[in-house]
mmCIF file of C-alpha atoms in Angstrom:
data_model
loop_
_atom_site.group_PDB
_atom_site.id
_atom_site.type_symbol
_atom_site.label_atom_id
_atom_site.label_comp_id
_atom_site.label_asym_id
_atom_site.label_seq_id
_atom_site.Cartn_x
_atom_site.Cartn_y
_atom_site.Cartn_z
ATOM 1 C CA MET M 1 332.164 163.110 207.643
ATOM 2 C CA LYS M 2 329.075 165.261 207.370
ATOM 3 C CA ARG M 3 328.082 167.897 209.906
ATOM 4 C CA PHE M 4 324.418 168.655 210.344
ATOM 5 C CA ARG M 5 323.027 167.340 207.096
ATOM 6 C CA LYS M 6 322.340 169.854 204.329
ATOM 7 C CA PRO M 7 318.769 168.775 203.694
ATOM 8 C CA VAL M 8 317.430 167.698 200.347
ATOM 9 C CA ILE M 9 314.095 168.341 202.098
ATOM 10 C CA VAL M 10 313.587 170.826 204.822
ATOM 11 C CA VAL M 11 311.545 169.339 207.605
ATOM 12 C CA ILE M 12 309.097 171.932 208.792
ATOM 13 C CA CYS M 13 309.038 171.920 212.619
ATOM 14 C CA PHE M 14 306.356 173.890 214.370
ATOM 15 C CA LEU M 15 307.120 176.586 217.006
ATOM 16 C CA ALA M 16 306.324 174.209 219.761
ATOM 17 C CA MET M 17 309.410 172.210 218.990
ATOM 18 C CA LEU M 18 311.835 175.103 219.033
ATOM 19 C CA SER M 19 312.565 175.132 222.758
ATOM 20 C CA PHE M 20 313.887 171.609 222.609
ATOM 21 C CA MET M 21 315.813 172.175 219.416
ATOM 22 C CA GLN M 22 317.359 175.365 220.601
ATOM 23 C CA SER M 23 318.449 173.842 223.951
ATOM 24 C CA ALA M 24 320.227 171.158 222.049
ATOM 25 C CA LEU M 25 321.816 173.497 219.568
ATOM 26 C CA ALA M 26 323.093 175.653 222.384
ATOM 27 C CA ASP M 27 325.490 172.852 223.176
ATOM 28 C CA ALA M 28 326.486 172.260 219.543
ATOM 29 C CA GLY M 29 329.649 174.316 219.865
ATOM 30 C CA SER M 30 331.023 171.954 222.527
ATOM 31 C CA PHE M 31 331.159 169.034 220.072
ATOM 32 C CA ASP M 32 332.366 168.470 216.512
ATOM 33 C CA ILE M 33 330.368 165.421 215.492
ATOM 34 C CA GLY M 34 328.451 164.762 212.312
ATOM 35 C CA LEU M 35 327.308 161.696 210.405
ATOM 36 C CA ASP M 36 329.687 159.172 208.944
ATOM 37 C CA GLY M 37 328.873 160.248 205.407
ATOM 38 C CA GLU M 38 330.282 158.139 202.655
ATOM 39 C CA THR M 39 332.953 156.328 204.716
ATOM 40 C CA PRO M 40 332.083 153.413 207.005
ATOM 41 C CA ILE M 41 333.495 153.210 210.468
ATOM 42 C CA PRO M 42 336.672 151.188 210.286
ATOM 43 C CA SER M 43 336.504 147.549 211.524
ATOM 44 C CA LEU M 44 339.052 148.131 214.328
ATOM 45 C CA VAL M 45 337.075 151.101 215.608
ATOM 46 C CA ALA M 46 333.831 149.124 215.363
ATOM 47 C CA SER M 47 335.452 146.359 217.419
ATOM 48 C CA ARG M 48 336.467 148.882 220.033
ATOM 49 C CA LEU M 49 332.906 150.260 220.226
ATOM 50 C CA LYS M 50 331.660 146.719 220.802
ATOM 51 C CA GLU M 51 334.197 146.275 223.625
ATOM 52 C CA LEU M 52 333.017 149.539 225.220
ATOM 53 C CA SER M 53 329.394 148.386 224.968
ATOM 54 C CA ASN M 54 330.092 144.917 226.395
ATOM 55 C CA GLN M 55 332.136 146.165 229.314
ATOM 56 C CA SER M 56 329.617 148.854 230.388
ATOM 57 C CA VAL M 57 326.415 146.728 230.437
ATOM 58 C CA GLY M 58 324.187 147.835 233.292
ATOM 59 C CA ARG M 59 326.059 151.053 234.147
ATOM 60 C CA VAL M 60 326.934 154.467 232.917
ATOM 61 C CA LEU M 61 330.200 154.949 231.006
ATOM 62 C CA SER M 62 333.147 156.005 233.122
ATOM 63 C CA PRO M 63 334.723 159.380 232.325
ATOM 64 C CA ASN M 64 337.489 157.735 230.340
ATOM 65 C CA GLU M 65 335.062 155.537 228.413
ATOM 66 C CA LEU M 66 332.813 158.497 227.679
ATOM 67 C CA ALA M 67 335.755 160.504 226.427
ATOM 68 C CA GLU M 68 336.830 157.630 224.167
ATOM 69 C CA PHE M 69 333.316 157.232 222.795
ATOM 70 C CA GLN M 70 333.138 160.990 222.081
ATOM 71 C CA ASP M 71 336.567 160.970 220.439
ATOM 72 C CA ILE M 72 335.552 158.147 218.119
ATOM 73 C CA LEU M 73 332.381 160.009 217.073
ATOM 74 C CA LYS M 74 334.336 163.196 216.539
ATOM 75 C CA LYS M 75 336.728 161.387 214.220
ATOM 76 C CA HIS M 76 334.423 159.080 212.344
ATOM 77 C CA GLY M 77 330.900 160.537 212.853
ATOM 78 C CA TRP M 78 327.689 158.823 213.932
ATOM 79 C CA PRO M 79 327.205 155.610 211.911
ATOM 80 C CA THR M 80 324.554 155.482 209.219
ATOM 81 C CA TYR M 81 322.725 152.393 207.893
ATOM 82 C CA ARG M 82 324.014 153.000 204.321
ATOM 83 C CA THR M 83 327.681 153.113 205.257
ATOM 84 C CA SER M 84 328.183 151.210 208.539
ATOM 85 C CA GLY M 85 325.138 149.012 208.870
ATOM 86 C CA PRO M 86 322.562 148.472 211.671
ATOM 87 C CA GLU M 87 324.749 146.640 214.256
ATOM 88 C CA ILE M 88 327.082 149.622 214.849
ATOM 89 C CA ILE M 89 324.050 151.929 215.146
ATOM 90 C CA GLU M 90 322.611 149.737 217.900
ATOM 91 C CA ILE M 91 325.936 149.732 219.737
ATOM 92 C CA CYS M 92 326.299 153.476 219.557
ATOM 93 C CA GLY M 93 322.705 153.844 220.691
ATOM 94 C CA ASP M 94 323.451 151.781 223.779
ATOM 95 C CA LEU M 95 326.562 153.835 224.499
ATOM 96 C CA LEU M 96 324.583 157.082 224.118
ATOM 97 C CA ARG M 97 322.085 155.875 226.715
ATOM 98 C CA ARG M 98 325.023 155.189 229.068
ATOM 99 C CA SER M 99 326.590 158.645 228.540
ATOM 100 C CA GLY M 100 324.650 160.150 231.412
ATOM 101 C CA GLN M 101 327.633 161.888 232.906
ATOM 102 C CA ASP M 102 327.483 164.451 230.112
ATOM 103 C CA PHE M 103 323.880 165.592 229.505
ATOM 104 C CA SER M 104 324.916 168.282 227.070
ATOM 105 C CA PHE M 105 326.589 165.701 224.876
ATOM 106 C CA GLN M 106 323.478 163.514 224.971
ATOM 107 C CA ARG M 107 321.291 166.470 223.973
ATOM 108 C CA TYR M 108 323.679 167.333 221.153
ATOM 109 C CA MET M 109 323.528 163.788 219.886
ATOM 110 C CA LEU M 110 319.710 163.699 220.077
ATOM 111 C CA ARG M 111 319.695 166.811 217.893
ATOM 112 C CA LEU M 112 322.014 165.195 215.398
ATOM 113 C CA LEU M 113 319.961 161.943 215.302
ATOM 114 C CA ASP M 114 316.751 163.894 214.909
ATOM 115 C CA GLN M 115 317.633 164.389 211.257
ATOM 116 C CA GLN M 116 317.878 160.661 210.754
ATOM 117 C CA VAL M 117 314.593 159.742 212.430
ATOM 118 C CA GLY M 118 312.325 158.179 209.844
ATOM 119 C CA ASP M 119 315.290 157.441 207.614
ATOM 120 C CA ASP M 120 317.627 154.934 209.274
ATOM 121 C CA ILE M 121 316.496 155.665 212.892
ATOM 122 C CA ARG M 122 313.159 154.209 214.054
ATOM 123 C CA PRO M 123 310.988 157.007 215.534
ATOM 124 C CA ALA M 124 309.638 154.953 218.480
ATOM 125 C CA ALA M 125 313.089 153.823 219.618
ATOM 126 C CA TYR M 126 314.491 157.334 219.272
ATOM 127 C CA ALA M 127 311.613 158.662 221.357
ATOM 128 C CA ARG M 128 312.246 156.218 224.138
ATOM 129 C CA ILE M 129 316.016 156.981 224.244
ATOM 130 C CA ALA M 130 315.245 160.704 224.379
ATOM 131 C CA ASP M 131 312.659 160.185 227.098
ATOM 132 C CA ASN M 132 314.974 158.077 229.186
ATOM 133 C CA ILE M 133 317.769 160.662 228.876
ATOM 134 C CA TYR M 134 315.529 163.572 229.853
ATOM 135 C CA ALA M 135 313.867 161.583 232.673
ATOM 136 C CA ALA M 136 317.220 160.889 234.170
ATOM 137 C CA HIS M 137 318.419 164.543 234.147
ATOM 138 C CA GLU M 138 315.240 166.681 234.341
ATOM 139 C CA ASP M 139 312.616 164.307 235.702
ATOM 140 C CA LYS M 140 310.591 165.089 232.590
ATOM 141 C CA GLN M 141 310.095 163.277 229.202
ATOM 142 C CA LEU M 142 309.592 164.583 225.675
ATOM 143 C CA TYR M 143 307.428 162.124 223.822
ATOM 144 C CA GLY M 144 305.335 160.167 226.398
ATOM 145 C CA THR M 145 306.958 156.733 226.007
ATOM 146 C CA LEU M 146 307.461 156.185 229.776
ATOM 147 C CA TRP M 147 304.480 155.361 231.997
ATOM 148 C CA ARG M 148 303.444 153.730 235.191
ATOM 149 C CA LEU M 149 300.363 151.728 236.150
ATOM 150 C CA ASP M 150 297.898 153.151 238.652
ATOM 151 C CA GLY M 151 295.688 150.125 239.358
ATOM 152 C CA ASP M 152 294.471 149.100 235.906
ATOM 153 C CA ARG M 153 295.207 152.534 234.299
ATOM 154 C CA ALA M 154 298.416 153.524 232.538
ATOM 155 C CA LEU M 155 299.604 157.030 233.247
ATOM 156 C CA THR M 156 302.482 158.948 231.743
ATOM 157 C CA TRP M 157 305.368 159.338 234.155
ATOM 158 C CA PRO M 158 307.449 161.419 234.542
ATOM 159 C CA PRO M 159 305.474 164.447 233.188
ATOM 160 C CA ILE M 160 305.728 165.648 229.647
ATOM 161 C CA LYS M 161 308.129 168.528 229.165
ATOM 162 C CA SER M 162 306.225 170.134 226.327
ATOM 163 C CA GLU M 163 302.771 168.814 225.365
ATOM 164 C CA ASP M 164 302.875 170.537 221.940
ATOM 165 C CA GLY M 165 306.263 169.173 221.204
ATOM 166 C CA MET M 166 305.058 165.670 222.052
ATOM 167 C CA LEU M 167 301.981 166.106 219.878
ATOM 168 C CA PHE M 168 304.053 167.301 216.995
ATOM 169 C CA PHE M 169 306.444 164.371 217.050
ATOM 170 C CA ARG M 170 303.812 161.622 217.397
ATOM 171 C CA ASP M 171 301.682 163.217 214.691
ATOM 172 C CA PHE M 172 304.561 163.858 212.315
ATOM 173 C CA TYR M 173 305.758 160.235 212.434
ATOM 174 C CA GLY M 174 302.367 158.672 212.435
ATOM 175 C CA MET M 175 302.543 157.341 215.979
ATOM 176 C CA PRO M 176 299.424 156.720 217.984
ATOM 177 C CA SER M 177 298.175 159.675 220.065
ATOM 178 C CA LEU M 178 299.133 159.486 223.728
ATOM 179 C CA ASP M 179 295.526 158.975 224.831
ATOM 180 C CA GLU M 180 295.124 156.133 222.278
ATOM 181 C CA GLU M 181 298.353 154.498 223.547
ATOM 182 C CA LEU M 182 297.578 154.807 227.260
ATOM 183 C CA ALA M 183 294.081 153.313 226.675
ATOM 184 C CA ALA M 184 295.556 150.418 224.748
ATOM 185 C CA ILE M 185 298.189 149.819 227.397
ATOM 186 C CA SER M 186 295.539 149.834 230.134
ATOM 187 C CA LYS M 187 293.630 147.104 228.266
ATOM 188 C CA ALA M 188 296.618 144.989 227.226
ATOM 189 C CA SER M 189 299.933 143.916 228.541
ATOM 190 C CA PRO M 190 302.290 146.835 229.171
ATOM 191 C CA ASP M 191 305.220 144.667 228.122
ATOM 192 C CA SER M 192 303.902 144.576 224.522
ATOM 193 C CA TYR M 193 304.284 148.345 224.377
ATOM 194 C CA HIS M 194 307.680 148.298 226.037
ATOM 195 C CA ASN M 195 308.767 146.091 223.205
ATOM 196 C CA VAL M 196 307.637 148.692 220.603
ATOM 197 C CA TYR M 197 309.878 151.237 222.187
ATOM 198 C CA GLU M 198 312.790 149.113 223.242
ATOM 199 C CA GLY M 199 313.188 147.283 219.905
ATOM 200 C CA ALA M 200 315.854 148.056 217.359
ATOM 201 C CA LEU M 201 317.050 151.654 216.968
ATOM 202 C CA ALA M 202 318.096 151.183 213.387
ATOM 203 C CA GLN M 203 315.953 150.526 210.423
ATOM 204 C CA PRO M 204 316.752 150.159 206.752
ATOM 205 C CA SER M 205 317.429 153.546 205.160
ATOM 206 C CA ALA M 206 314.369 155.043 203.569
ATOM 207 C CA THR M 207 313.841 154.621 199.836
ATOM 208 C CA TYR M 208 311.574 156.715 197.589
ATOM 209 C CA SER M 209 309.680 155.697 194.535
ATOM 210 C CA ARG M 210 309.913 159.256 193.106
ATOM 211 C CA PRO M 211 313.306 160.622 194.149
ATOM 212 C CA ASP M 212 313.026 163.151 191.331
ATOM 213 C CA ILE M 213 309.921 164.683 192.840
ATOM 214 C CA ARG M 214 311.585 164.680 196.275
ATOM 215 C CA ARG M 215 314.571 166.605 194.821
ATOM 216 C CA THR M 216 312.265 169.082 193.152
ATOM 217 C CA LEU M 217 310.374 169.686 196.335
ATOM 218 C CA GLY M 218 313.713 170.178 198.106
ATOM 219 C CA ASP M 219 314.705 172.790 195.554
ATOM 220 C CA LEU M 220 311.392 174.614 195.892
ATOM 221 C CA ILE M 221 311.346 174.727 199.691
ATOM 222 C CA TYR M 222 314.986 175.856 199.840
ATOM 223 C CA LEU M 223 314.158 179.068 198.001
ATOM 224 C CA ASP M 224 310.886 179.437 199.822
ATOM 225 C CA GLN M 225 312.540 179.261 203.330
ATOM 226 C CA GLN M 226 315.647 181.235 202.279
ATOM 227 C CA LEU M 227 313.491 184.297 201.365
ATOM 228 C CA ARG M 228 311.269 183.986 204.370
ATOM 229 C CA ASN M 229 314.325 183.865 206.667
ATOM 230 C CA GLU M 230 315.630 186.981 204.935
ATOM 231 C CA LEU M 231 312.294 188.710 205.628
ATOM 232 C CA SER M 232 312.405 187.765 209.308
ATOM 233 C CA LYS M 233 315.930 189.239 209.619
ATOM 234 C CA ALA M 234 314.955 192.451 207.808
ATOM 235 C CA LYS M 235 311.852 192.866 209.998
ATOM 236 C CA ALA M 236 313.913 192.210 213.129
ATOM 237 C CA LYS M 237 316.258 195.081 212.089
ATOM 238 C CA GLY M 238 313.273 197.353 211.444
ATOM 239 C CA ASP M 239 314.397 197.750 207.774
ATOM 240 C CA GLU M 240 311.002 198.335 206.090
ATOM 241 C CA ALA M 241 312.558 199.146 202.667
ATOM 242 C CA LEU M 242 314.441 195.880 202.663
ATOM 243 C CA SER M 243 311.409 194.036 203.981
ATOM 244 C CA GLU M 244 309.337 195.287 201.104
ATOM 245 C CA LYS M 245 311.861 194.188 198.530
ATOM 246 C CA VAL M 246 312.052 190.711 200.109
ATOM 247 C CA ARG M 247 308.210 190.523 200.136
ATOM 248 C CA GLU M 248 308.222 191.203 196.426
ATOM 249 C CA LYS M 249 310.751 188.368 195.874
ATOM 250 C CA ILE M 250 308.561 186.042 197.959
ATOM 251 C CA VAL M 251 305.486 186.811 195.812
ATOM 252 C CA ALA M 252 307.490 186.005 192.658
ATOM 253 C CA ILE M 253 309.053 182.790 194.040
ATOM 254 C CA ASP M 254 305.639 181.609 195.402
ATOM 255 C CA ARG M 255 304.180 182.114 191.940
ATOM 256 C CA GLU M 256 306.983 180.229 190.285
ATOM 257 C CA ASN M 257 306.840 177.403 192.925
ATOM 258 C CA LEU M 258 303.028 177.193 192.427
ATOM 259 C CA SER M 259 303.510 176.468 188.734
ATOM 260 C CA ARG M 260 306.012 173.662 189.346
ATOM 261 C CA LEU M 261 303.932 172.287 192.232
ATOM 262 C CA LYS M 262 300.871 172.081 189.995
ATOM 263 C CA ALA M 263 302.799 170.065 187.486
ATOM 264 C CA ILE M 264 303.722 167.553 190.268
ATOM 265 C CA PHE M 265 300.090 167.337 191.401
ATOM 266 C CA ASP M 266 298.820 166.883 187.818
ATOM 267 C CA GLU M 267 301.195 163.974 187.407
ATOM 268 C CA VAL M 268 300.894 162.073 190.719
ATOM 269 C CA GLY M 269 298.249 163.763 192.917
ATOM 270 C CA PHE M 270 299.373 164.611 196.421
ATOM 271 C CA PRO M 271 302.844 163.123 196.804
ATOM 272 C CA THR M 272 302.849 160.240 199.361
ATOM 273 C CA ARG M 273 305.406 158.969 201.859
ATOM 274 C CA GLU M 274 306.275 156.120 199.534
ATOM 275 C CA MET M 275 307.052 158.580 196.822
ATOM 276 C CA VAL M 276 308.911 161.317 198.679
ATOM 277 C CA GLY M 277 309.270 160.360 202.355
ATOM 278 C CA ILE M 278 307.686 161.839 205.510
ATOM 279 C CA ASP M 279 309.561 165.083 205.181
ATOM 280 C CA GLY M 280 308.698 165.332 201.437
ATOM 281 C CA VAL M 281 305.007 165.161 202.256
ATOM 282 C CA SER M 282 305.495 167.799 204.936
ATOM 283 C CA THR M 283 307.304 170.021 202.422
ATOM 284 C CA ALA M 284 304.581 169.558 199.800
ATOM 285 C CA PHE M 285 302.037 170.719 202.416
ATOM 286 C CA LEU M 286 303.946 173.851 203.268
ATOM 287 C CA LEU M 287 304.354 174.803 199.592
ATOM 288 C CA VAL M 288 300.603 174.340 199.095
ATOM 289 C CA GLN M 289 299.927 176.577 202.110
ATOM 290 C CA HIS M 290 302.091 179.289 200.468
ATOM 291 C CA ALA M 291 300.068 179.025 197.260
ATOM 292 C CA ASP M 292 297.536 181.605 198.468
ATOM 293 C CA GLU M 293 297.412 183.103 194.976
ATOM 294 C CA ASP M 294 295.351 180.039 193.919
ATOM 295 C CA PRO M 295 292.860 178.970 196.602
ATOM 296 C CA LEU M 296 291.120 176.697 194.158
ATOM 297 C CA PHE M 297 294.364 174.692 193.885
ATOM 298 C CA GLN M 298 294.761 174.738 197.616
ATOM 299 C CA ARG M 299 291.234 173.315 198.042
ATOM 300 C CA HIS M 300 291.978 170.659 195.399
ATOM 301 C CA ALA M 301 295.163 169.646 197.240
ATOM 302 C CA LEU M 302 293.334 169.453 200.537
ATOM 303 C CA ALA M 303 290.759 167.044 199.009
ATOM 304 C CA LEU M 304 293.584 164.877 197.740
ATOM 305 C CA ALA M 305 295.263 164.893 201.107
ATOM 306 C CA GLU M 306 292.301 163.997 203.307
ATOM 307 C CA PRO M 307 292.287 160.231 202.735
ATOM 308 C CA LEU M 308 296.072 160.111 203.330
ATOM 309 C CA MET M 309 295.655 162.119 206.525
ATOM 310 C CA ARG M 310 293.033 159.747 207.832
ATOM 311 C CA GLN M 311 295.353 156.854 207.225
ATOM 312 C CA ARG M 312 298.089 158.667 209.320
ATOM 313 C CA GLN M 313 300.200 158.957 206.167
ATOM 314 C CA MET M 314 300.615 162.665 206.707
ATOM 315 C CA SER M 315 300.462 165.212 209.510
ATOM 316 C CA ARG M 316 296.981 165.929 210.932
ATOM 317 C CA ARG M 317 298.345 169.265 212.250
ATOM 318 C CA GLN M 318 299.369 170.429 208.828
ATOM 319 C CA PHE M 319 296.135 169.204 207.317
ATOM 320 C CA ALA M 320 294.235 171.329 209.919
ATOM 321 C CA MET M 321 296.312 174.329 209.128
ATOM 322 C CA LEU M 322 295.679 174.035 205.373
ATOM 323 C CA SER M 323 291.984 173.348 205.949
ATOM 324 C CA ASP M 324 291.654 176.514 207.969
ATOM 325 C CA ARG M 325 293.601 178.516 205.363
ATOM 326 C CA VAL M 326 291.289 177.307 202.648
ATOM 327 C CA SER M 327 288.120 177.977 204.622
ATOM 328 C CA LEU M 328 289.161 181.559 205.308
ATOM 329 C CA ALA M 329 290.146 182.085 201.645
ATOM 330 C CA PHE M 330 286.607 181.219 200.601
ATOM 331 C CA GLY M 331 285.048 183.437 203.187
ATOM 332 C CA GLU M 332 284.185 180.707 205.667
ATOM 333 C CA PRO M 333 285.132 180.451 209.326
ATOM 334 C CA GLN M 334 287.973 178.138 210.231
ATOM 335 C CA VAL M 335 287.362 174.823 211.968
ATOM 336 C CA TYR M 336 290.561 174.189 213.940
ATOM 337 C CA GLY M 337 291.590 177.697 215.041
ATOM 338 C CA THR M 338 295.060 177.555 213.566
ATOM 339 C CA GLN M 339 295.032 180.952 211.827
ATOM 340 C CA MET M 340 295.620 184.096 213.861
ATOM 341 C CA VAL M 341 295.622 187.779 213.073
ATOM 342 C CA MET M 342 297.175 190.803 214.914
ATOM 343 C CA GLN M 343 294.496 192.975 216.522
ATOM 344 C CA ASP M 344 295.182 195.846 218.918
ATOM 345 C CA GLY M 345 298.753 194.711 219.407
ATOM 346 C CA LYS M 346 298.099 191.101 220.101
ATOM 347 C CA TYR M 347 297.241 187.879 218.190
ATOM 348 C CA VAL M 348 293.645 186.699 218.166
ATOM 349 C CA LEU M 349 291.897 183.890 216.296
ATOM 350 C CA GLN M 350 290.516 184.603 212.877
ATOM 351 C CA PRO M 351 286.763 183.799 212.596
ATOM 352 C CA THR M 352 286.237 180.310 213.967
ATOM 353 C CA ILE M 353 283.146 178.056 214.256
ATOM 354 C CA ASP M 354 281.836 176.781 217.509
ATOM 355 C CA ILE M 355 284.541 178.103 219.851
ATOM 356 C CA ASP M 356 283.088 176.116 222.852
ATOM 357 C CA ASN M 357 284.051 172.830 221.128
ATOM 358 C CA LEU M 358 287.248 174.077 219.446
ATOM 359 C CA ASP M 359 289.757 172.337 221.644
ATOM 360 C CA SER M 360 287.931 168.993 221.126
ATOM 361 C CA ARG M 361 288.377 169.375 217.423
ATOM 362 C CA ARG M 362 291.988 170.516 217.840
ATOM 363 C CA LYS M 363 292.763 167.460 219.979
ATOM 364 C CA GLU M 364 291.565 165.137 217.154
ATOM 365 C CA MET M 365 294.130 166.853 214.890
ATOM 366 C CA ALA M 366 297.022 166.552 217.364
ATOM 367 C CA LEU M 367 296.802 170.248 218.279
ATOM 368 C CA GLY M 368 296.970 171.600 221.823
ATOM 369 C CA PRO M 369 294.513 174.028 223.495
ATOM 370 C CA HIS M 370 293.972 177.220 221.517
ATOM 371 C CA LEU M 371 294.469 179.510 224.452
ATOM 372 C CA LYS M 372 297.929 178.049 224.944
ATOM 373 C CA MET M 373 298.666 178.713 221.282
ATOM 374 C CA LEU M 374 297.569 182.300 221.601
ATOM 375 C CA GLU M 375 299.517 182.772 224.829
ATOM 376 C CA SER M 376 302.650 181.393 223.146
ATOM 377 C CA ALA M 377 302.233 183.552 220.092
ATOM 378 C CA ASN M 378 301.721 186.687 222.121
ATOM 379 C CA SER M 379 304.635 185.984 224.418
ATOM 380 C CA ASP M 380 306.902 185.472 221.425
ATOM 381 C CA GLU M 381 305.710 188.769 219.976
ATOM 382 C CA ASN M 382 306.576 190.565 223.190
#
């Protein structure tokens, strides 16, 4: 059985998501549950899970049923499509929804399932489960999949826990923006949208046309993030000598990664979801952002990415960040206000065009208001 999956690709989550992830991880010590790995859940155990599901329809699991469900997952892991098939995933999803007597367990499992979203877990169905769980315990939702009708208008209800976290998730997985969705619901039958979210949790495991490139990107980002984590730790300790040594290593690894990244782009252009998966595209973006030594390459990559971004085949947020980085590298003001600089002890925007309309442009790219971004950055710094 696997614990939290050692990633082939590191999915880059923005700071806005950290509060949810950290709250889930805070409960991780209470449970010893991973994925089922290479061994399918035994047929007798699968039959027992079906019995638990059938006998608990329409209610929460009793303490004994919940304990049994948890014990099964501790022993065998959460089922994956490759090893146990879709039916058992659906059953476990139903049981997770009914595990409301233990919110910390539900949060832990959401964190575990998060790494399967887009692989064998359907993003929309995962979002609805998470929203129902949080709505039941905190009267808040994470991703905006719950709503009510006010006359002929659809409104999110209960309120969103973190707007930026919601924007990130919807953008990352190519879901409609919340405004687009609410407008469509208001014009059409709400039931059609309930079906989108209440459909199957499982989906066939993702396949990739270029697994070799996916593996290469995984290797590159592993070193990239390992060194940057070391730098963060050194800075937190106030060890300037160590920080400088790590910075030198980062410069060297960025240069090496750039060479290998260029070879990939020369062969296939900007890697697509079909080639390397959602997280692979995200990883390619991050590596390009760290290629500051070659702004011409960054601008070339940005041009290749734009049509894919407009088709929602990659994150608009990451595209905006790279676009701003390229603009500043060529001495031009940024468009989306994603790049900040420390000035007089606090973060401020680097030169940005048309500040009055900045938040409108940011909204188009699934970014929240710029003042909230600055407030968050400065509160983290303090």
